[in-house]
Every structure is written in structure tokens, then in C-alpha cells.
Short mmCIF file of C-alpha atoms and ligand atoms in Angstrom, two decimals:
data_model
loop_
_atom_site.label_atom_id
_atom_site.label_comp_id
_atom_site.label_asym_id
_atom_site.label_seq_id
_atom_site.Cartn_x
_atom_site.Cartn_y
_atom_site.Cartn_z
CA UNK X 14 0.00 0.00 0.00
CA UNK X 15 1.51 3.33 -0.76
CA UNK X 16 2.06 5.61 1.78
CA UNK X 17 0.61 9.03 1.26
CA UNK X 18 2.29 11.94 4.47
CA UNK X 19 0.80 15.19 4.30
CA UNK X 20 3.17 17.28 7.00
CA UNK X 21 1.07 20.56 8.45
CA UNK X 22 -2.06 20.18 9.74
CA UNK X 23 -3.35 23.67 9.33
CA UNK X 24 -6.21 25.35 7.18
CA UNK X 25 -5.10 23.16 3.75
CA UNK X 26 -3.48 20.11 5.27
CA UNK X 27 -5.92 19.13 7.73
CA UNK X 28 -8.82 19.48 5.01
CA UNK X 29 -6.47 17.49 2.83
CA UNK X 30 -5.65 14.76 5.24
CA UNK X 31 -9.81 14.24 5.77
CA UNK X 32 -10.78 13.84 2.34
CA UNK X 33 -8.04 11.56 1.53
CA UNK X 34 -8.44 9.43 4.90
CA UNK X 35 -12.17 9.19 3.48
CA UNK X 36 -11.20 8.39 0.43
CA UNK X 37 -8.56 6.43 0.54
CA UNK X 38 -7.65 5.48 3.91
CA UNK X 39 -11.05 3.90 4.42
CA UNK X 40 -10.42 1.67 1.31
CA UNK X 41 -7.08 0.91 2.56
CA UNK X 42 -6.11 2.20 -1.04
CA UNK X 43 -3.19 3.92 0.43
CA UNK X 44 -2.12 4.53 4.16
CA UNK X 45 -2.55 8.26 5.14
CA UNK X 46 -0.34 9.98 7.62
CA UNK X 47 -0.42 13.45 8.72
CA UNK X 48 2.36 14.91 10.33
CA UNK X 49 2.37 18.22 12.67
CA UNK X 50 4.53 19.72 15.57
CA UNK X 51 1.63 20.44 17.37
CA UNK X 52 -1.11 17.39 19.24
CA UNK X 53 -3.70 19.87 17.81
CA UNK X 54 -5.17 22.15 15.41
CA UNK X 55 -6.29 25.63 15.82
CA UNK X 56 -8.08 27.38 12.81
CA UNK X 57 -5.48 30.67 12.06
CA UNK X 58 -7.87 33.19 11.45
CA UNK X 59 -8.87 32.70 14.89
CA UNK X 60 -5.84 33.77 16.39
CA UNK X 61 -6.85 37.26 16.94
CA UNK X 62 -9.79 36.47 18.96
CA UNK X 63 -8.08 34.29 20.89
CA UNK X 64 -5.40 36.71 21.98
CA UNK X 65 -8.03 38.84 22.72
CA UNK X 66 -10.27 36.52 24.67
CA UNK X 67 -13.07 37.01 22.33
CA UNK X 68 -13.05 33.06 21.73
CA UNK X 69 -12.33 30.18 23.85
CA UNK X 70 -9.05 28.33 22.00
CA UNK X 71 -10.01 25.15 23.93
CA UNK X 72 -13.63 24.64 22.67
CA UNK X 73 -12.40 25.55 18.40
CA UNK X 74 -9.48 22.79 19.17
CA UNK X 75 -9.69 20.15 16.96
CA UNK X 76 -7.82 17.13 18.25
CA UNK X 77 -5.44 15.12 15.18
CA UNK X 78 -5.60 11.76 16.47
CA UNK X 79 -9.30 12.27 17.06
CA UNK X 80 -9.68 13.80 14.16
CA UNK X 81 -8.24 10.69 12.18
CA UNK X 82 -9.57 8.08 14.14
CA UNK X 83 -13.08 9.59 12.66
CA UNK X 84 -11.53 9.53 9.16
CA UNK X 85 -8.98 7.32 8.46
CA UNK X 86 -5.57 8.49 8.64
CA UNK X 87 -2.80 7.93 11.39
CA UNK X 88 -1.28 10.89 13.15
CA UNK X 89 2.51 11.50 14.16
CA UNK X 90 3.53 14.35 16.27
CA UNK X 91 6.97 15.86 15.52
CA UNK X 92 8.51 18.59 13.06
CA UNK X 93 9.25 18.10 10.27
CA UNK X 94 12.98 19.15 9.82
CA UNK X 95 14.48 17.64 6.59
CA UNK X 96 13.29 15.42 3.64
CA UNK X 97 15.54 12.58 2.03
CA UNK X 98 14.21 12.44 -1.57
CA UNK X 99 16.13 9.61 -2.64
CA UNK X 100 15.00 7.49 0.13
CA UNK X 101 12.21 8.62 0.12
CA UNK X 102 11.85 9.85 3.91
CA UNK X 103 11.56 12.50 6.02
CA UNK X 104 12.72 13.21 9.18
CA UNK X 105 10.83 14.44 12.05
CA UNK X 106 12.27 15.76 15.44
CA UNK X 107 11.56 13.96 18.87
CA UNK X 108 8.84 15.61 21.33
CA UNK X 109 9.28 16.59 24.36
CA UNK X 110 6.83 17.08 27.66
CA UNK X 111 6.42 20.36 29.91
CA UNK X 112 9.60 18.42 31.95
CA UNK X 113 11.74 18.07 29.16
CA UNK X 114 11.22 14.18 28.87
CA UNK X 115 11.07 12.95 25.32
CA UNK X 116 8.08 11.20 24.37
CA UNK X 117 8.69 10.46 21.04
CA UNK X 118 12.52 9.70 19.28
CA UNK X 119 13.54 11.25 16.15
CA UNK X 120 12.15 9.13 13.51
CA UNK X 121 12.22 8.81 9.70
CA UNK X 122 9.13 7.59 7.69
CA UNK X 123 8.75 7.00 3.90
CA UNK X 124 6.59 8.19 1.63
CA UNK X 125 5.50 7.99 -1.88
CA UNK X 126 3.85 10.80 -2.26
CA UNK X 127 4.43 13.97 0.47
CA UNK X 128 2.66 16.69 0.58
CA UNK X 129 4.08 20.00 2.36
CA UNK X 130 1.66 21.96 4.04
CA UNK X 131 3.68 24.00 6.85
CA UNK X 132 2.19 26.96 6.48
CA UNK X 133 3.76 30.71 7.12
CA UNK X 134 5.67 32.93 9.76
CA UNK X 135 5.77 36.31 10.27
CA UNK X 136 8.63 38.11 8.46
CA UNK X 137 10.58 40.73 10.28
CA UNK X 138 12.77 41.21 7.29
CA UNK X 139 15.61 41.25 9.42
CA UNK X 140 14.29 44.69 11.40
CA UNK X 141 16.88 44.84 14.45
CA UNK X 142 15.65 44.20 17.38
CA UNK X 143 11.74 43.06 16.38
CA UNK X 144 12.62 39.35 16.59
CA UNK X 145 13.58 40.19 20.61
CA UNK X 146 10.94 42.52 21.25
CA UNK X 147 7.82 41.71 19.09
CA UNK X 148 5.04 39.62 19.66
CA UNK X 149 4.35 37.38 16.50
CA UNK X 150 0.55 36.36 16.14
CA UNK X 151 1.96 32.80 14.24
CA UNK X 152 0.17 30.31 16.53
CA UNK X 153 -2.29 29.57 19.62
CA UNK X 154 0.46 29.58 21.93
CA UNK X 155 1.53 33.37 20.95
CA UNK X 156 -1.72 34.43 20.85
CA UNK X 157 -2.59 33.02 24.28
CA UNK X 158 1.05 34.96 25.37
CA UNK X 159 -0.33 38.10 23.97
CA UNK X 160 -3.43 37.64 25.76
CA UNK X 161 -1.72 36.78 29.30
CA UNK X 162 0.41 39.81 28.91
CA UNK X 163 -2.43 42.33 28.23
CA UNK X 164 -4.61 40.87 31.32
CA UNK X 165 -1.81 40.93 33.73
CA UNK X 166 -1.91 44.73 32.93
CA UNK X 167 -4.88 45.64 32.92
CA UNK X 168 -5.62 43.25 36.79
CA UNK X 169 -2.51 45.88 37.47
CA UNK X 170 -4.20 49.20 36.39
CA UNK X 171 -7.37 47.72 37.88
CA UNK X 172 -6.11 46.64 41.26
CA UNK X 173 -4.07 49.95 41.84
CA UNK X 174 0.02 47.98 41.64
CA UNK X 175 0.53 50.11 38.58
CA UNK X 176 -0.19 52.90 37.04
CA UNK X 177 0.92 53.07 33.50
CA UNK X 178 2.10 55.94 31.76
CA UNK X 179 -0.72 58.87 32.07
CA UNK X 180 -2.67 56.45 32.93
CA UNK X 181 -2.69 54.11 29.36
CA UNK X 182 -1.30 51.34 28.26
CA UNK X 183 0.07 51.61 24.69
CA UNK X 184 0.46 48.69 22.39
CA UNK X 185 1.82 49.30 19.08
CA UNK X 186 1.54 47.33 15.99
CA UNK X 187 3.40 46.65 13.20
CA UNK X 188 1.43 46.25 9.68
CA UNK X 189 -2.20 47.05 8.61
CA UNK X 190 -3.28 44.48 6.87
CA UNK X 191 -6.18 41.78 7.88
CA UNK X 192 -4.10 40.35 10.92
CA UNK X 193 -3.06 44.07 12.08
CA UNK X 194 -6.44 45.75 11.52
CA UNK X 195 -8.52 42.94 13.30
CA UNK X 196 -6.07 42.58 16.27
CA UNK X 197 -6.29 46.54 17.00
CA UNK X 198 -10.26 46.73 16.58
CA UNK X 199 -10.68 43.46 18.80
CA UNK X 200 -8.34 45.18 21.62
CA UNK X 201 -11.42 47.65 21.95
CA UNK X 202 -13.85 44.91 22.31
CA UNK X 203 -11.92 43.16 24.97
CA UNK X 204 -11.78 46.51 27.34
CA UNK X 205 -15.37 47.06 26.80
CA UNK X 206 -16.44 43.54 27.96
CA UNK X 207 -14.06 44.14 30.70
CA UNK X 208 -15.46 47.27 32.04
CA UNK X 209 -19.54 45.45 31.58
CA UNK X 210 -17.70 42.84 33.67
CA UNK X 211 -17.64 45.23 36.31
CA UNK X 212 -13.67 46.25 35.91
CA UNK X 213 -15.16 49.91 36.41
CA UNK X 214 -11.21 51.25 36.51
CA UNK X 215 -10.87 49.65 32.60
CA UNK X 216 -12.01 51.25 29.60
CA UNK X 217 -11.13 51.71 26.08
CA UNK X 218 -9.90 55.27 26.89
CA UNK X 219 -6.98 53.27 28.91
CA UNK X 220 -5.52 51.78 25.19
CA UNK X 221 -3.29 53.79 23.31
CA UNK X 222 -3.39 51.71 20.31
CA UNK X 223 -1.11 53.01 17.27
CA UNK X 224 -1.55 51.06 14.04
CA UNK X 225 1.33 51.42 11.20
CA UNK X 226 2.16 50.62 8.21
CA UNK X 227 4.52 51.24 5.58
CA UNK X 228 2.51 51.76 2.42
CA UNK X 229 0.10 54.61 1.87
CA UNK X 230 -3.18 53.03 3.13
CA UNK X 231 -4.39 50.21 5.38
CA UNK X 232 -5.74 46.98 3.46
CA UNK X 233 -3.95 47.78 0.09
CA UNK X 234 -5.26 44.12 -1.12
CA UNK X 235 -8.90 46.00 -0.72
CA UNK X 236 -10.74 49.00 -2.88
CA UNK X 237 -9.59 52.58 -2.02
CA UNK X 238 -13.20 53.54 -0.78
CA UNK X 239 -13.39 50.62 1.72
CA UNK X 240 -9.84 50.91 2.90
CA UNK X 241 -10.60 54.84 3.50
CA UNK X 242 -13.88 53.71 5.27
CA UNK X 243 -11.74 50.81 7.86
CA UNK X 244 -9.36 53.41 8.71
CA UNK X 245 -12.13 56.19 10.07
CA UNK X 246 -13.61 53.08 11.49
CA UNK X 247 -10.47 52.48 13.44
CA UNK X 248 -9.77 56.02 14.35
CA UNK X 249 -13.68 56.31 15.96
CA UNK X 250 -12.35 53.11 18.35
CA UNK X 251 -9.56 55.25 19.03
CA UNK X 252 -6.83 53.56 17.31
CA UNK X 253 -4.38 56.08 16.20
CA UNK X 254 -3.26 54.98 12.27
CA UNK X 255 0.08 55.52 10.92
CA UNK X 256 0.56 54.70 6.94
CA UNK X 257 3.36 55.28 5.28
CA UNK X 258 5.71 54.72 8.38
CA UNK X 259 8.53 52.21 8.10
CA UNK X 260 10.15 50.74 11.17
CA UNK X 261 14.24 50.68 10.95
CA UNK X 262 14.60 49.27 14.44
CA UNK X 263 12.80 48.26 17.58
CA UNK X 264 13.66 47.87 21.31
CA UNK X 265 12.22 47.13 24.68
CA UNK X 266 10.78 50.92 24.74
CA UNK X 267 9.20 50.80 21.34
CA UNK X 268 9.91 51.49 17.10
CA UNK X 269 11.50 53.53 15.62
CA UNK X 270 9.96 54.93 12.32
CA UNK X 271 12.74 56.01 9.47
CA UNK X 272 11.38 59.65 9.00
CA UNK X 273 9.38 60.67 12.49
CA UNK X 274 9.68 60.22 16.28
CA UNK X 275 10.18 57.17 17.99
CA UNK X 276 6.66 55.27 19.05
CA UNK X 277 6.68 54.09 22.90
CA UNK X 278 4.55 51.36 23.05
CA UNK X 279 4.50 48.52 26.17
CA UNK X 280 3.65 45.79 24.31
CA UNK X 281 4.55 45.67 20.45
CA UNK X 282 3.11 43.51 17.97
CA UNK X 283 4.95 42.61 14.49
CA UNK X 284 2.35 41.48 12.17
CA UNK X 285 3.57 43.20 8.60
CA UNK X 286 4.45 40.40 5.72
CA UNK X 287 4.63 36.98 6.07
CA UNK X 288 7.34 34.40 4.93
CA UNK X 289 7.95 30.46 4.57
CA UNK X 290 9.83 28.86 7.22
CA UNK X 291 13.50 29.50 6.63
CA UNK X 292 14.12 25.77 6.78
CA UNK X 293 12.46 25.51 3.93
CA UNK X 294 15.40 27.13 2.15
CA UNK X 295 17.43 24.84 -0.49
CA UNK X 296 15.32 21.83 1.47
CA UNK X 297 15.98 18.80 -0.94
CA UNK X 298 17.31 20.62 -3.78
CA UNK X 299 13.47 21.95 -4.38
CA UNK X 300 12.79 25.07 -5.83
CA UNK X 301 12.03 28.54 -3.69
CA UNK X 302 10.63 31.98 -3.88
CA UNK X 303 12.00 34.54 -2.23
CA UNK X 304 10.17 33.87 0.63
CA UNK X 305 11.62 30.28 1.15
CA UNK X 306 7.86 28.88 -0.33
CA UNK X 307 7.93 25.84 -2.29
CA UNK X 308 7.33 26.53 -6.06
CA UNK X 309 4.56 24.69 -7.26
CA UNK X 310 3.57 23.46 -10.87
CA UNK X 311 -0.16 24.33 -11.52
CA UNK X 312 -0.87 20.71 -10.60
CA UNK X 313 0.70 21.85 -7.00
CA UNK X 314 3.62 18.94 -7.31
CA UNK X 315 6.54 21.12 -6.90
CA UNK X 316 8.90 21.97 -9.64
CA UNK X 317 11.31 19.85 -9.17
CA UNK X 318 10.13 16.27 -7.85
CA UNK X 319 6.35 15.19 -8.76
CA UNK X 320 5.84 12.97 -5.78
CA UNK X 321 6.32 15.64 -3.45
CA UNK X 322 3.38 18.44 -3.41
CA UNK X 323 3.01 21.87 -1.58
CA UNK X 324 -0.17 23.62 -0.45
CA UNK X 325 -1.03 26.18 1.22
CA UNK X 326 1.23 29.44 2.46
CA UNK X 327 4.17 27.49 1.93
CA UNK X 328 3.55 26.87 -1.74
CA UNK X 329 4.65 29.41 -4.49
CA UNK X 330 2.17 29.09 -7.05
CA UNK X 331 1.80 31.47 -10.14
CA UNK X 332 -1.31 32.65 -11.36
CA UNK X 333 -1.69 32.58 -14.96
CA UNK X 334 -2.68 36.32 -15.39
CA UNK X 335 0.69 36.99 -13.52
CA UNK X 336 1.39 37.48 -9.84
CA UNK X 337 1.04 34.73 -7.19
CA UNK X 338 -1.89 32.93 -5.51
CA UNK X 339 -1.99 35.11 -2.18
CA UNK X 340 -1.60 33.36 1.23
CA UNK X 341 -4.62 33.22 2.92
CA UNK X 342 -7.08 30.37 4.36
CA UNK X 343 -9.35 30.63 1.36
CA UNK X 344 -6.38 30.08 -1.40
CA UNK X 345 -5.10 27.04 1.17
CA UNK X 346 -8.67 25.41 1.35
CA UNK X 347 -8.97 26.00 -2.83
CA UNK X 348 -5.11 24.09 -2.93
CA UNK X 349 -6.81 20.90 -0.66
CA UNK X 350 -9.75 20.39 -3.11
CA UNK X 351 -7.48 20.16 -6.35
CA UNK X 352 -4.25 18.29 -4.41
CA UNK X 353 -7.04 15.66 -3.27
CA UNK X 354 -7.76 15.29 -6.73
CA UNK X 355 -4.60 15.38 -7.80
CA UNK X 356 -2.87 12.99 -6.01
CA UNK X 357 -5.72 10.33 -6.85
CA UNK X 358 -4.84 11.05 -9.94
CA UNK X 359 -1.41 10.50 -9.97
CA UNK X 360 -1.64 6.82 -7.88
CA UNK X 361 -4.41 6.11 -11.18
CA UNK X 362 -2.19 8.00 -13.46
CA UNK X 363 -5.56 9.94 -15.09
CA UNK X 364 -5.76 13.37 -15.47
CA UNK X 365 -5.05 16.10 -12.90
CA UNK X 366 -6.62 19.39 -12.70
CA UNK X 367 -4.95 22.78 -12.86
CA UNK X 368 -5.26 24.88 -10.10
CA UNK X 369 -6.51 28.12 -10.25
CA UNK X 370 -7.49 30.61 -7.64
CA UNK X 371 -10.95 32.14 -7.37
CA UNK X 372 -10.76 35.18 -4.92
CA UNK X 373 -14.08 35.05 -3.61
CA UNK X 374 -12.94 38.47 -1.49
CA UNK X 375 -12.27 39.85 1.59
CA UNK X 376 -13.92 40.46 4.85
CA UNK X 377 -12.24 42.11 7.54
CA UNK X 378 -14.03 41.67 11.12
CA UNK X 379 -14.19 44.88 12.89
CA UNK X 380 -14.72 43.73 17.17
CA UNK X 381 -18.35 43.77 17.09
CA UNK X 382 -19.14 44.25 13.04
CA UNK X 383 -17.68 43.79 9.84
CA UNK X 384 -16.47 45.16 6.12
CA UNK X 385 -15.18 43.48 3.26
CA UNK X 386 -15.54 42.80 -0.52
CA UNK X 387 -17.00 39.88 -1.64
CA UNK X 388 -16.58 38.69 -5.69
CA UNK X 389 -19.67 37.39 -7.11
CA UNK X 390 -20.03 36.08 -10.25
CA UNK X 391 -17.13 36.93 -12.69
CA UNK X 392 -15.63 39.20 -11.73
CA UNK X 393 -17.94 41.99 -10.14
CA UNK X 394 -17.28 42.74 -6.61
CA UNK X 395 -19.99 44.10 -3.99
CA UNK X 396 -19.06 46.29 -0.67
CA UNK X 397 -20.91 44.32 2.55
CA UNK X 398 -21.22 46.28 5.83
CA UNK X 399 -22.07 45.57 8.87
CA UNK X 400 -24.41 41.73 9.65
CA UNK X 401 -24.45 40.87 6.31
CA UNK X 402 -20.09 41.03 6.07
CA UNK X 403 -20.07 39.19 9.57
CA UNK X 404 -21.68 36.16 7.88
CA UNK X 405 -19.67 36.11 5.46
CA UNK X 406 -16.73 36.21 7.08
CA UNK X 407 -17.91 33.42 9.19
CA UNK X 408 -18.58 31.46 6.54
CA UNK X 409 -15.02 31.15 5.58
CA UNK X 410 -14.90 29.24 9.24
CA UNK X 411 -17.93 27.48 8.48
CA UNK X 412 -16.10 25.71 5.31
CA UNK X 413 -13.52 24.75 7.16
CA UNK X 414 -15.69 22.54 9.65
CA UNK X 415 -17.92 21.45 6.87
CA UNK X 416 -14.82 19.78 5.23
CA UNK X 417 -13.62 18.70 8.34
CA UNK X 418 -16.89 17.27 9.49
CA UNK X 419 -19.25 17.03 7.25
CA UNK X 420 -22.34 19.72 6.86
CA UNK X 421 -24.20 17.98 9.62
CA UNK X 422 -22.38 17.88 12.55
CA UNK X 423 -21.22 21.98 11.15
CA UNK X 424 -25.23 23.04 11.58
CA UNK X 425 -24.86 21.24 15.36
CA UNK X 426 -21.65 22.96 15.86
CA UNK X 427 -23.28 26.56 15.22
CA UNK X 428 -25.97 25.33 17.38
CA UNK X 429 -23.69 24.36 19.86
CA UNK X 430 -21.58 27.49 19.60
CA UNK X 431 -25.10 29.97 20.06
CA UNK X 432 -25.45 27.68 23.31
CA UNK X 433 -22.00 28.52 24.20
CA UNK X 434 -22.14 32.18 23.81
CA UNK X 435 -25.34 32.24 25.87
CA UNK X 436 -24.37 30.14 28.77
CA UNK X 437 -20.26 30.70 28.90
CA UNK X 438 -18.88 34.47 29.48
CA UNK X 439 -18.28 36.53 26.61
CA UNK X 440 -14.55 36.79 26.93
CA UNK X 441 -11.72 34.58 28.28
CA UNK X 442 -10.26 36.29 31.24
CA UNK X 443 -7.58 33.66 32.22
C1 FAD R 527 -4.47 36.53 12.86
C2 FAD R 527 -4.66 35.99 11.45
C3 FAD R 527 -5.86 36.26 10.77
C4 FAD R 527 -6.06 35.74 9.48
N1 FAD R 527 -7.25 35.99 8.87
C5 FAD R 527 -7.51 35.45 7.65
C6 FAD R 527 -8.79 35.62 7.03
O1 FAD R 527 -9.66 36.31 7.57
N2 FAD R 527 -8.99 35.03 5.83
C7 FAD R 527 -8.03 34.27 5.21
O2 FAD R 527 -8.29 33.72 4.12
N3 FAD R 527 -6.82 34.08 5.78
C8 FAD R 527 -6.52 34.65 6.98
N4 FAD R 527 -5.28 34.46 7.57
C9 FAD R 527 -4.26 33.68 6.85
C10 FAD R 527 -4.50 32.17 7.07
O3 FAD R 527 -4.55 31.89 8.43
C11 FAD R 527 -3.40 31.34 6.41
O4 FAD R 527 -3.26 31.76 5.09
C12 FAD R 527 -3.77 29.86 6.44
O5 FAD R 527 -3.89 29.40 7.77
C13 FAD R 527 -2.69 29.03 5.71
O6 FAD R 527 -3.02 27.69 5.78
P1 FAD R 527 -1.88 26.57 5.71
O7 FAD R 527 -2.56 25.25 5.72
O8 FAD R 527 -0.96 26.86 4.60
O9 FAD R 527 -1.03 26.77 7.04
P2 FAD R 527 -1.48 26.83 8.56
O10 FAD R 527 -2.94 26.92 8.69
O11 FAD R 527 -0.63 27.88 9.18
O12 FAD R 527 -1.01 25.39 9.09
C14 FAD R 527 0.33 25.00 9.11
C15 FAD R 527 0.46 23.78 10.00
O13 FAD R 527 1.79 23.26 9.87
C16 FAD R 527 2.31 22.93 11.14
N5 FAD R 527 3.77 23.02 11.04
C17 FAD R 527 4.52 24.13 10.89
N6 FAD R 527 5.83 23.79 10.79
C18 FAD R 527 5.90 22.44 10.89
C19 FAD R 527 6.96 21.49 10.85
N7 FAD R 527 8.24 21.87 10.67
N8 FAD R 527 6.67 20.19 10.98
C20 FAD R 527 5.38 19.78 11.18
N9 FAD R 527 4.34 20.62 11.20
C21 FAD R 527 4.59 21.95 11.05
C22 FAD R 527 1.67 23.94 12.08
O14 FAD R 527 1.65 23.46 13.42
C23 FAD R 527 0.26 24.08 11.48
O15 FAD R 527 -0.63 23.14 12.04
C24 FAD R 527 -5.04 34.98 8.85
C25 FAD R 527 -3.84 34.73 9.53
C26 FAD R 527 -3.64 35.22 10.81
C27 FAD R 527 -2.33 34.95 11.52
#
């Protein structure tokens, strides 16, 4: 039986790993075996809430050897950290407990078909000082560090212990796209909640949020007239917005923007441009981008070695009007539809299917609202405000579980969740 590994169990490789395990697995037409660092998987988009509190990490977890138990495929913990493509193998590291005890060795496993779905990292571009002083938003565990750090503040400012800086705490952060502009808008729902909570001593007025970014407007990947109408949005919140502001260097008191006084900020997040892990670099002799992604054929096998395929942020794939498919968790669920296909395919040795990217748009969630663009058909796009660009953007999410588990059990989870958000409080406060 051939062995099929799919290594990242993110927004494309968890998706890919269920369909195949389905499809496959159950068959026992080939043995499917996903491989991640991590014993579970968080959704990325979610990140933001979670360092916010506005969602509960532990109840959106979603468990891999669970998770393949339901649909046939075996799970390995460990990362991945080279591939042998003569032999055929990769490598992954051993695992460690919170004591330091290993629970699994380093071990190799073969493949005949590997599929690299690793997935991004922020990239400080080699900004001095921003890898020592930055917080990264590039997993749970970050996100949840973010969140610790801006409670144990404001339990400070509340209880009296501290009083920051006339009387605000100021968090600055780095880039204005999606990541940037949700995380700053979502800081303004957590104080609110806070202060209904009965934290009477927290408030918004206590954040001193300063947004920047390098290029000449927030969310350049959106229309002019919605960008323009975001930013006003942010400024009402209170966030103060800094465009075309590049960062030279950073320290523990704050950035320091090429043309304009240095910006004090207590905590500093780095969330501008995003980059393949540098691992990836020369890995096997495959081809990379400039931003250490795999390059991908438009049949998503990499340029260099058809057995191995990439999906997802780590992939490099062109688009045929020019430019490169963008990464994000719609273009990563599009890649796990066609690589499914494909890699059928190739163990039949019928016809694979090109990939493409359809950008269906972009919704940006706002703390308690929403605005976006969403592509209909063709190639006409429509402005959504407000409800009607919250649905959509959860709808993204929803796609995700309905591929993971099937449209059923997704209509209980929403059920579930409306439960949830009735019975459980309305942020995570520890
Ligand atoms: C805060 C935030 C908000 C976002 N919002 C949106 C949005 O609204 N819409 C949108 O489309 N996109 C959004 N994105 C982008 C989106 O999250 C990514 O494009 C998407 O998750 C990429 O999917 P992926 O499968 O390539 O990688 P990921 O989902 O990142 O998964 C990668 C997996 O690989 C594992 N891994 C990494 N290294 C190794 C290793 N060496 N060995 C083994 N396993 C490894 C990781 O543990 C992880 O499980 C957002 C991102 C962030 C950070």
C-alpha cells in the first residue's frame, strides 16, 4: 500500500488529510499519515480572537488523532525538519513534555507521495531588534502569550500595583493588513467587555493603540473607498493609524519609524508580511521563492520532484494572469480540493486538474461588526457592511468545519456554539 504523508495540519493540510483518509484510507487504497509539531489544530484566522479573549481556544481545538480516528488516517507528532528524496523519507524531530522528557525519538518515515503543508511565519525582514521585542501572532500559543500579557496589565491598572504611563497602556503594531487591523479593533472589544464585567477602573480610553504601516493606506489588497472607510472606522475606536511609516529598528521601549519620532509602546506587535519557514530554504534541492515557499507546478507537485506536493502558504504558485496565488485560508482550502484530486490522480495515473485561484474576497471583522468585498459572479465585486459582512466572514470558518466534518455535525456545531455564547462568558479572562 503506498504511503501518502501530508506534514502541516493547518487550514489546507488538515482538510487534505480528511478527504483523503475518506477516500482512501477507508479503502485501505493507500495509508494516510499526517504529520504536525503540534497534538492539535487551531483554525489561524482565529488567532486574533483568541489573543483577545473574544473566543475560547479550547472549545475551536480540533484534536489530530481524534480527528483521524473519525476519518482514516494515522497521526505523528513531531517537526518536520528535513526530507531525504532519494530514500524517500523524512525526518521528524523527537517531542518533548512540559519536563523536558522525550516522548517520542527522532524518527524517519517513507513516503510515496508527500505533501508540504507547513504553512507561514511572520517576516521581520531582518528589522533589528523586532525578533527580541515583538510579539508574532503565528500560533495559539503566541496568541494566548499576547493575551496573558495584556490581562496581567490591565488586573494591574485595575487593582491599583501600577499605574501606566498617564494612565494608558500603549500597544503598538506593526502592519495594517487583515491580521493588524482585526487585532487593533478586537483590543477595543476586549476593554469594553471588561469594564460590563464590572472592571469599572478599565475602559477603552486606557488603550493607546497606534496602528502602522509602511505603504500609503491600510488593506492595500482591498478597494480605495473601503480601505478609507476601515481606517475612520479604526480612528472612531480610538486607534491612532500611521501609513506610510517604516520601522528601521525596535527595542524594549518601542519602534522607531525612518522619518518621524520614535513610538513608545509597552507591548509591540509585528504582524507586517509573512514568509515560509527559513528551513524551507534549499530543502531537498526543491525550488524557492524569495520567501523560502515551495514553487509549485499548476498541478501543485513542486517543480522539481512530482511525488512531493506543496499547499497552502508554503507553496509558491503562479497565477496565470501573472502574480502569485496570495496566502490566505481561502487560497489554502482551494489548494486541498485540487491536491485531493490530484494525487488520486497520480496513484491512477488519469488526469489532474490545474489549479486556479478564485478570490471570492475579503472580509475584515471589525470587534463587534464587519467590512469586506465579496466577488460574485465573474468578476464583479460588492461592498458588505455591517451583519451581512459578519456572515460572510464566518462562513469562511464554516467551510472549514464542513470539510472537516461534514455539513451535519457543522449546523450542530453553530448550534452548539449559540449555546455557548449564551451560557459561557463573553470573553476569556484567564
Ligand atoms: C491573525 C490571522 C488572521 C487571518 N485571517 C484570515 C482571514 O480572515 N482570511 C483568510 O483567508 N486568511 C486569513 N489568515 C491567513 C490564514 O490563516 C493562512 O493563510 C492559512 O492558515 C494558511 O493555511 P496553511 O494550511 O498553509 O497553514 P497553517 O494553517 O498555518 O497550518 C500550518 C500547519 O503546519 C504545522 N507546522 C509548521 N511547521 C511544521 C513542521 N516543521 N513540521 C510539522 N508541522 C509543522 C503547524 O503546526 C500548522 O498546524 C489569517 C492569519 C492570521 C495569523
Amino acid at each position: 500500500m503506498k504511503n501518502i504523508i501530508i506534514v502541516g495540519g493547518g487550514a489546507g493540510g488538515l482538510e487534505l488529510a480528511t478527504e483523503l483518509g475518506n477516500k482512501l484510507g477507508k479503502s485501505k487504497k493507500a495509508n494516510i499519515i499526517l504529520v504536525d509539531k503540534n497534538p492539535s489544530h487551531l483554525w489561524k484566522p482565529l488567532l486574533h480572537e483568541i489573543a483577545t479573549g473574544a473566543l475560547d481556544d479550547n472549545i475551536d481545538d480540533v484534536n489530530y488523532i481524534a480527528q483521524g480516528k473519525r476519518n482514516h488516517f494515522t497521526f505523528r507528532q513531531g517537526a518536520l525538519t528535513n526530507i531525504h528524496r532519494e530514500a524517500k523519507s523524512i525526518v521528524i524531530s523527537e517531542v518533548k513534555d512540559s519536563e523536558g522528557k522525550v516522548i517520542f525519538p527522532e524518527r524517519q518515515l517513507s513516503y510515496d507521495i508527500l505533501v508540504m503543508a507547513i504553512g507561514s511565519q511572520c517576516n521581520d525582514f531582518g528589522t533589528p531588534g523586532v525578533k527580541d521585542n515583538c510579539i508574532f501572532l503565528d500560533d495559539h500559543i503566541q496568541a494566548k502569550h499576547f493575551r496573558q500579557n495584556i490581562l496581567n496589565r490591565l488586573w494591574r491598572f485595575s487593582s491599583g500595583i501600577e499605574m501606566p504611563n498617564a494612565g494608558t497602556i500603549d500597544i503598538a503594531i506593526v502592519g495594517a493588513g487583515a491580521t493588524g487591523v482585526e487585532l487593533a479593533s478586537e483590543l477595543f472589544g476586549m476593554t469594553e467587555k471588561l469594564s460590563d464585567y464590572g472592571f469599572d477602573k478599565i475602559s477603552p480610553k486606557m488603550l493607546n493603540v497606534t496602528l502602522i504601516e509602511a505603504a500609503d493606506r491600510i488593506l492595500p489588497a482591498l478597494p480605495e473607498t473601503l480601505s478609507a472607510s476601515i481606517h475612520k472606522k479604526l480612528e472612531s475606536y480610538g486607534v491612532k493609524v500611521l501609513t506610510k511609516t517604516m520601522i528601521t529598528k525596535a527595542d524594549t521601549d518601542g519602534f522607531y519609524p525612518k522619518e518621524s519620532d520614535p513610538i513608545k509602546a509597552d507591548i509591540m506587535v509585528w504582524s507586517a508580511g509573512v514568509k515560509a519557514p527559513d528551513f524551507l530554504k534549499d530543502i531537498a534541492g526543491l525550488e524557492n521563492s524569495r520567501s523560502n515557499q515551495l514553487v509549485v507546478k499548476s498541478s501543485l507537485q513542486t517543480t522539481r520532484d512530482e511525488s512531493i506536493f506543496a499547499i497552502g502558504d508554503c507553496a509558491s504558485s503562479p497565477k496565470p494572469e501573472g502574480g502569485f496565488t496570495p496566502p490566505t485560508a481561502q487560497a489554502a482550502h482551494q489548494m486541498a480540493k485540487i491536491c485531493a484530486h490530484n494525487i488520486m490522480a497520480y496513484l491512477t495515473q488519469s488526469s489532474m486538474k490545474e489549479f486556479i485561484y478564485k478570490d471570492k474576497g475579503t472580509i475584515i471583522s471589525l470587534a463587534h461588526t464587519a467590512q469586506g468585498v465579496v466577488t460574485t459572479t465573474g468578476k464583479s465585486t460588492m461592498i458588505l457592511k455591517g451583519a451581512p459582512a459578519y456572515m460572510v466572514y464566518r462562513m469562511l470558518y464554516r467551510m472549514h468545519q464542513a470539510a472537516l466534518y461534514g455539513i451535519c455535525k457543522t449546523g450542530c456545531l453553530i448550534m452548539a456554539n449559540r449555546i455557548m455564547r449564551w451560557v459561557r462568558p463573553k470573553l476569556k479572562m484567564d
